[in-house]
Structure formats: structure tokens, C-alpha cells
Short mmCIF file of C-alpha atoms and ligand atoms in Angstrom, two decimals:
data_model
loop_
_atom_site.label_atom_id
_atom_site.label_comp_id
_atom_site.label_asym_id
_atom_site.label_seq_id
_atom_site.Cartn_x
_atom_site.Cartn_y
_atom_site.Cartn_z
CA MET A 1173 -17.69 -40.39 -90.25
CA ARG A 1174 -18.42 -37.82 -87.57
CA PRO A 1175 -17.08 -34.29 -88.15
CA TYR A 1176 -13.90 -33.22 -86.42
CA SER A 1177 -14.28 -30.91 -83.47
CA THR A 1178 -12.12 -30.13 -80.45
CA ASN A 1179 -15.33 -29.88 -78.45
CA LEU A 1180 -15.68 -33.21 -76.68
CA ALA A 1181 -19.31 -32.51 -75.91
CA ASP A 1182 -19.96 -33.01 -79.63
CA GLU A 1183 -20.39 -36.38 -81.21
CA ARG A 1184 -16.90 -37.72 -80.66
CA LEU A 1185 -16.73 -41.10 -79.00
CA ILE A 1186 -14.62 -40.83 -75.85
CA ILE A 1187 -13.06 -44.15 -74.90
CA VAL A 1188 -11.48 -44.17 -71.44
CA VAL A 1189 -9.16 -47.10 -70.78
CA SER A 1190 -8.35 -47.57 -67.11
CA GLY A 1191 -7.15 -50.33 -64.84
CA PRO A 1192 -4.35 -51.24 -62.45
CA GLY A 1193 -0.69 -50.53 -63.16
CA GLY A 1194 1.08 -53.17 -65.23
CA VAL A 1195 -2.15 -54.70 -66.53
CA GLY A 1196 -1.14 -53.68 -70.08
CA LYS A 1197 -3.18 -50.51 -70.74
CA GLY A 1198 -0.39 -48.68 -72.56
CA THR A 1199 0.39 -51.70 -74.73
CA ILE A 1200 -3.28 -52.20 -75.56
CA VAL A 1201 -4.07 -48.60 -76.51
CA ASP A 1202 -0.98 -48.39 -78.73
CA ALA A 1203 -2.19 -51.49 -80.61
CA LEU A 1204 -5.75 -50.18 -80.68
CA VAL A 1205 -4.90 -46.86 -82.37
CA GLN A 1206 -2.67 -48.69 -84.86
CA ARG A 1207 -5.56 -50.92 -85.81
CA ASP A 1208 -8.19 -48.16 -86.04
CA PRO A 1209 -7.18 -44.90 -87.75
CA ASN A 1210 -10.39 -43.24 -86.53
CA LEU A 1211 -9.06 -43.40 -82.97
CA TRP A 1212 -6.75 -40.75 -81.62
CA LEU A 1213 -4.71 -41.38 -78.47
CA SER A 1214 -4.43 -38.33 -76.24
CA ARG A 1215 -0.89 -37.80 -74.93
CA SER A 1216 -0.83 -37.05 -71.22
CA TRP A 1217 1.47 -34.81 -69.28
CA THR A 1218 3.38 -36.20 -66.30
CA THR A 1219 5.99 -35.09 -63.79
CA ARG A 1220 7.41 -38.61 -63.35
CA GLU A 1221 10.80 -39.52 -64.76
CA ARG A 1222 10.94 -41.38 -68.05
CA ARG A 1223 11.57 -45.13 -67.52
CA ASP A 1224 14.56 -46.79 -69.10
CA GLY A 1225 13.52 -47.88 -72.57
CA GLU A 1226 10.30 -45.86 -72.49
CA ALA A 1227 9.51 -43.91 -75.68
CA GLU A 1228 10.34 -40.21 -75.49
CA ASN A 1229 6.85 -39.36 -76.64
CA ALA A 1230 5.09 -41.72 -74.20
CA TYR A 1231 4.16 -38.58 -72.27
CA VAL A 1232 4.89 -34.90 -72.31
CA PHE A 1233 7.44 -35.02 -69.47
CA VAL A 1234 7.36 -31.75 -67.51
CA SER A 1235 8.46 -30.25 -64.20
CA ALA A 1236 6.01 -29.89 -61.30
CA GLY A 1237 6.18 -26.09 -61.79
CA ASP A 1238 5.14 -26.34 -65.44
CA PHE A 1239 2.39 -28.79 -64.57
CA GLU A 1240 1.02 -26.51 -61.84
CA SER A 1241 1.07 -23.48 -64.17
CA HIS A 1242 -0.92 -25.49 -66.70
CA ILE A 1243 -3.44 -26.38 -63.96
CA SER A 1244 -3.90 -22.70 -63.11
CA ARG A 1245 -4.45 -21.88 -66.78
CA GLY A 1246 -7.28 -24.45 -66.83
CA GLY A 1247 -5.27 -26.43 -69.36
CA PHE A 1248 -6.27 -29.91 -68.23
CA LEU A 1249 -9.42 -31.84 -68.95
CA GLU A 1250 -8.61 -33.85 -65.84
CA TRP A 1251 -5.53 -34.32 -63.70
CA THR A 1252 -4.54 -36.21 -60.58
CA GLU A 1253 -1.66 -37.11 -58.33
CA PHE A 1254 -0.68 -40.77 -58.59
CA LEU A 1255 1.98 -42.28 -56.31
CA GLY A 1256 3.78 -38.97 -55.88
CA ASN A 1257 3.57 -37.57 -59.42
CA TYR A 1258 1.12 -35.47 -61.38
CA TYR A 1259 -0.60 -36.90 -64.46
CA GLY A 1260 -3.08 -35.01 -66.63
CA THR A 1261 -4.95 -34.95 -69.92
CA PRO A 1262 -4.42 -31.66 -71.76
CA ARG A 1263 -7.57 -30.13 -73.18
CA PRO A 1264 -7.68 -31.06 -76.86
CA ASP A 1265 -7.01 -28.06 -79.07
CA GLU A 1266 -5.90 -27.46 -82.64
CA ARG A 1267 -2.22 -27.86 -81.71
CA ASN A 1268 -2.32 -31.23 -79.96
CA ASP A 1269 -5.31 -32.86 -81.62
CA PRO A 1270 -4.84 -34.13 -85.17
CA GLY A 1271 -8.55 -34.61 -85.46
CA ALA A 1272 -9.29 -38.30 -85.73
CA PRO A 1273 -12.96 -38.52 -84.94
CA ASP A 1274 -12.80 -40.54 -81.75
CA ILE A 1275 -10.56 -40.09 -78.75
CA VAL A 1276 -8.85 -42.61 -76.45
CA LEU A 1277 -7.70 -41.64 -72.95
CA GLU A 1278 -5.47 -44.04 -71.02
CA ILE A 1279 -5.78 -42.81 -67.45
CA GLU A 1280 -6.09 -44.01 -63.85
CA LEU A 1281 -9.35 -44.29 -61.96
CA ASP A 1282 -9.60 -40.85 -60.36
CA GLY A 1283 -9.15 -39.25 -63.80
CA ALA A 1284 -11.67 -41.66 -65.31
CA GLN A 1285 -14.22 -40.56 -62.71
CA GLN A 1286 -13.56 -36.89 -63.54
CA VAL A 1287 -14.08 -37.56 -67.26
CA LYS A 1288 -17.29 -39.50 -66.59
CA GLN A 1289 -18.64 -36.59 -64.54
CA GLN A 1290 -17.95 -34.08 -67.29
CA TYR A 1291 -18.89 -36.35 -70.19
CA PRO A 1292 -21.40 -38.97 -69.05
CA GLN A 1293 -21.43 -40.36 -72.58
CA ALA A 1294 -17.75 -41.41 -72.23
CA ILE A 1295 -17.25 -45.19 -72.38
CA LEU A 1296 -15.11 -46.61 -69.59
CA ILE A 1297 -13.29 -49.85 -70.32
CA PHE A 1298 -11.67 -51.19 -67.16
CA VAL A 1299 -8.89 -53.66 -67.87
CA LEU A 1300 -8.18 -56.47 -65.42
CA PRO A 1301 -5.14 -58.75 -65.14
CA PRO A 1302 -5.68 -62.52 -65.43
CA SER A 1303 -4.38 -62.71 -61.82
CA ARG A 1304 -2.53 -60.56 -59.31
CA ALA A 1305 0.54 -62.78 -59.76
CA GLU A 1306 0.53 -62.12 -63.52
CA GLN A 1307 0.14 -58.38 -62.91
CA GLU A 1308 3.18 -58.51 -60.61
CA ARG A 1309 5.12 -60.47 -63.22
CA ARG A 1310 4.32 -57.81 -65.86
CA LEU A 1311 5.33 -54.95 -63.55
CA ARG A 1312 8.65 -56.66 -62.82
CA GLY A 1313 9.11 -57.58 -66.47
CA ARG A 1314 8.75 -53.90 -67.34
CA GLY A 1315 11.56 -53.15 -64.90
CA ASP A 1316 9.60 -51.50 -62.08
CA PRO A 1317 11.63 -51.55 -58.84
CA ASP A 1318 10.27 -53.42 -55.79
CA ASP A 1319 8.78 -50.38 -54.04
CA LYS A 1320 6.90 -49.33 -57.21
CA VAL A 1321 5.66 -52.88 -57.75
CA PHE A 1322 4.27 -53.09 -54.22
CA ALA A 1323 2.75 -49.61 -54.34
CA ARG A 1324 0.98 -50.40 -57.63
CA LEU A 1325 -0.28 -53.77 -56.38
CA ARG A 1326 -1.63 -52.17 -53.20
CA LYS A 1327 -3.36 -49.46 -55.21
CA ALA A 1328 -4.84 -52.10 -57.51
CA GLU A 1329 -6.36 -53.97 -54.54
CA LYS A 1330 -8.06 -50.77 -53.39
CA GLU A 1331 -9.23 -49.49 -56.76
CA GLU A 1332 -10.35 -52.63 -58.55
CA PRO A 1333 -13.76 -52.87 -56.83
CA ILE A 1334 -14.47 -49.20 -57.69
CA GLY A 1335 -13.36 -49.76 -61.28
CA ARG A 1336 -15.62 -52.79 -61.65
CA GLU A 1337 -18.55 -50.74 -60.37
CA LEU A 1338 -17.93 -47.71 -62.61
CA ALA A 1339 -16.99 -49.57 -65.79
CA ASP A 1340 -19.15 -49.86 -68.89
CA TYR A 1341 -17.01 -52.83 -69.96
CA LEU A 1342 -14.63 -55.14 -68.11
CA VAL A 1343 -11.89 -56.71 -70.20
CA VAL A 1344 -9.37 -59.27 -68.95
CA ASN A 1345 -6.02 -58.74 -70.67
CA ASP A 1346 -4.93 -62.34 -71.04
CA GLU A 1347 -3.68 -62.69 -74.65
CA LEU A 1348 -2.83 -59.29 -76.12
CA GLU A 1349 -4.24 -60.01 -79.61
CA ARG A 1350 -7.50 -61.32 -78.17
CA THR A 1351 -7.79 -58.31 -75.85
CA VAL A 1352 -7.30 -55.85 -78.70
CA ASP A 1353 -9.90 -57.70 -80.80
CA GLU A 1354 -12.35 -57.41 -77.92
CA MET A 1355 -11.66 -53.68 -77.57
CA ILE A 1356 -12.14 -53.12 -81.31
CA ASN A 1357 -15.49 -54.91 -81.04
CA ILE A 1358 -16.51 -52.65 -78.16
CA VAL A 1359 -15.55 -49.50 -80.07
CA ASN A 1360 -17.49 -50.63 -83.14
CA ARG A 1361 -20.51 -51.55 -81.05
CA GLU A 1362 -20.48 -48.09 -79.43
CA ARG A 1363 -20.14 -46.37 -82.82
CA ALA A 1364 -23.17 -48.24 -84.09
CA ARG A 1365 -25.38 -47.09 -81.19
P1 LIG B 1268 0.15 -50.38 -67.95
O1 LIG B 1268 0.12 -49.31 -69.02
O2 LIG B 1268 -1.21 -50.91 -67.63
O3 LIG B 1268 0.87 -49.96 -66.70
P2 LIG B 1268 2.00 -51.73 -69.75
O4 LIG B 1268 1.32 -51.53 -71.07
O5 LIG B 1268 3.20 -50.91 -69.43
O6 LIG B 1268 0.94 -51.62 -68.54
O7 LIG B 1268 2.37 -53.29 -69.68
C1 LIG B 1268 3.11 -53.82 -68.60
C2 LIG B 1268 3.97 -54.96 -69.13
O8 LIG B 1268 3.14 -56.07 -69.48
C3 LIG B 1268 4.75 -54.58 -70.39
O9 LIG B 1268 6.04 -55.15 -70.29
C4 LIG B 1268 3.94 -55.22 -71.51
O10 LIG B 1268 4.76 -55.58 -72.61
C5 LIG B 1268 3.37 -56.47 -70.83
N1 LIG B 1268 2.07 -56.93 -71.37
C6 LIG B 1268 1.02 -56.19 -71.79
N2 LIG B 1268 -0.01 -56.96 -72.18
C7 LIG B 1268 0.39 -58.24 -72.01
C8 LIG B 1268 -0.22 -59.53 -72.25
N3 LIG B 1268 -1.48 -59.65 -72.73
N4 LIG B 1268 0.49 -60.63 -71.96
C9 LIG B 1268 1.75 -60.54 -71.46
N5 LIG B 1268 2.39 -59.37 -71.22
C10 LIG B 1268 1.73 -58.23 -71.48
P1 LIG B 1269 2.61 -44.85 -65.42
O1 LIG B 1269 3.52 -44.15 -64.45
O2 LIG B 1269 2.58 -46.35 -65.19
O3 LIG B 1269 2.89 -44.48 -66.85
O4 LIG B 1269 1.14 -44.34 -65.13
C1 LIG B 1269 0.60 -44.40 -63.84
C2 LIG B 1269 -0.91 -44.29 -63.93
O5 LIG B 1269 -1.27 -43.00 -64.41
C3 LIG B 1269 -1.52 -45.29 -64.91
O6 LIG B 1269 -2.67 -45.85 -64.28
C4 LIG B 1269 -1.92 -44.44 -66.09
O7 LIG B 1269 -3.07 -44.94 -66.75
C5 LIG B 1269 -2.25 -43.14 -65.40
N1 LIG B 1269 -2.25 -41.97 -66.29
C6 LIG B 1269 -1.50 -41.75 -67.39
N2 LIG B 1269 -1.80 -40.56 -67.94
C7 LIG B 1269 -2.78 -40.02 -67.16
C8 LIG B 1269 -3.55 -38.82 -67.22
O8 LIG B 1269 -3.42 -37.97 -68.09
N3 LIG B 1269 -4.48 -38.63 -66.25
C9 LIG B 1269 -4.70 -39.54 -65.25
N4 LIG B 1269 -5.66 -39.27 -64.37
N5 LIG B 1269 -3.99 -40.68 -65.17
C10 LIG B 1269 -3.05 -40.92 -66.11
#
């Protein structure tokens, strides 16, 4: 097992999971870290409101003022504005990082590009929906209102070609169990390199 360090330039595997809204990224990474205790899921900060039924610890929910102060302190590894809200990955430190050897970031494409620039060794897994219709069904099933559904679908159309280009691995999230198996295989393959 690799030694624990908050320095991501060290030997920690950095797995970046990205892909369009509603494709199932959050569901997949939760299952992934449950299956593999050597993976640690970084908890992002956001200024968006918590969704009905969403876990209280899904994010660190903060005000725009608090988020902006954290930006000026250099507290984020990467951050972006996504459909009117800020989202960012706090820099791992002793307080927020329990020290599992390898780190998982579930972030959108702009953030994934920032991470890749800083840590070229990071592995980007871009998750695709089986179809746009199924992505829409999942967004609605999660309770997203119409305007959010359309905004996320429009963004997906624009970003998918860039994601395909940038990705180290493309994974279609058809059956959840199968998808998680495929991700575990990818992580193990990368560890063995
Ligand atoms: P994202 O984090 O990519 O925005 P979520 O993890 O919130 O997506 O998933 C969106 C919805 O799709 C959720 O209701 C989730 O339960 C559902 N979902 C995730 N993966 C699958 C799958 N393989 N098959 C069917 N529904 C799924
Ligand atoms: P949602 O509002 O659906 O939870 O998230 C919207 C988008 O923001 C998703 O694509 C999600 O992956 C992304 N996201 C979540 N946390 C972060 C983060 O810390 N940084 C970046 N760049 N994107 C994030």
C-alpha cells in the first residue's frame, strides 16, 4: 500500500470521475468507495441549495461569500461555476482527508481539465449515459425541475465531445453493478501500472 500523504504530487492515484449531469456519477462513486476501502471520496463545496432528499453531507453547502473567501485563501484544488453556482474541491489537508491512499474526485469537465493540468498523472474516467433519453429520464427521476433538466441536457451536448477527447477511459453507465465492476477493474489496472 502506498504511504499516506496530503501531497497529491506523491504516489496517490487520483481518479477523476466526470460526465454529464444525471448520468449517475454520484451514485457510482458512492458505490465505488464502499467497495474499495483504499479509495477516498473528496467532498466538494458548493453554493447550490441542497435537493430534497439529498444527503446533508453530499457537499459542504456554503454561501457565495464563504466560497469566495476560500478562493482568495487558495483553498481549492480546482473550482468552477456551473449553471449559476460555485463548485470546488478543497485542497486535501489533515482535517478533511482521512488518508485512504487513493483519491476520487467527482467533478464536471472544467474542473477535470484543471486537475489534469496540475496532475497529468490523474486518471479521467468520463461516464456516458446509454442514451440522451435515458439521461433525461434519470434527471427527472431525481426530481430535477424542467429548466434544470434542459440546462443539463444542453450542457451535456456541448461537453460530451470534449470529455471523450480528454478521457483516459469512457464508461457507459447502463447497469449500475456492471458499471461499478468496470470502474473497479480500471482502478486496479491503474494501481498495477
Ligand atoms: P449525477 O451525479 O451524474 O448527476 P446521480 O448519481 O445523481 O447523477 O444519478 C441520477 C439518477 O440516476 C439518480 O436517481 C440515480 O439513482 C439514477 N441512476 C444512477 N445510475 C443508474 C443506472 N445505472 N440505472 C438507472 N438509474 C441510475
Ligand atoms: P450537482 O448540482 O448535480 O450535484 O453537480 C453539478 C455538477 O458539478 C456535476 O457535474 C458535478 O460532477 C460537478 N461537481 C461537483 N463537485 C464539484 C467540484 O468540486 N468541482 C467541480 N469542478 N465540479 C463539481
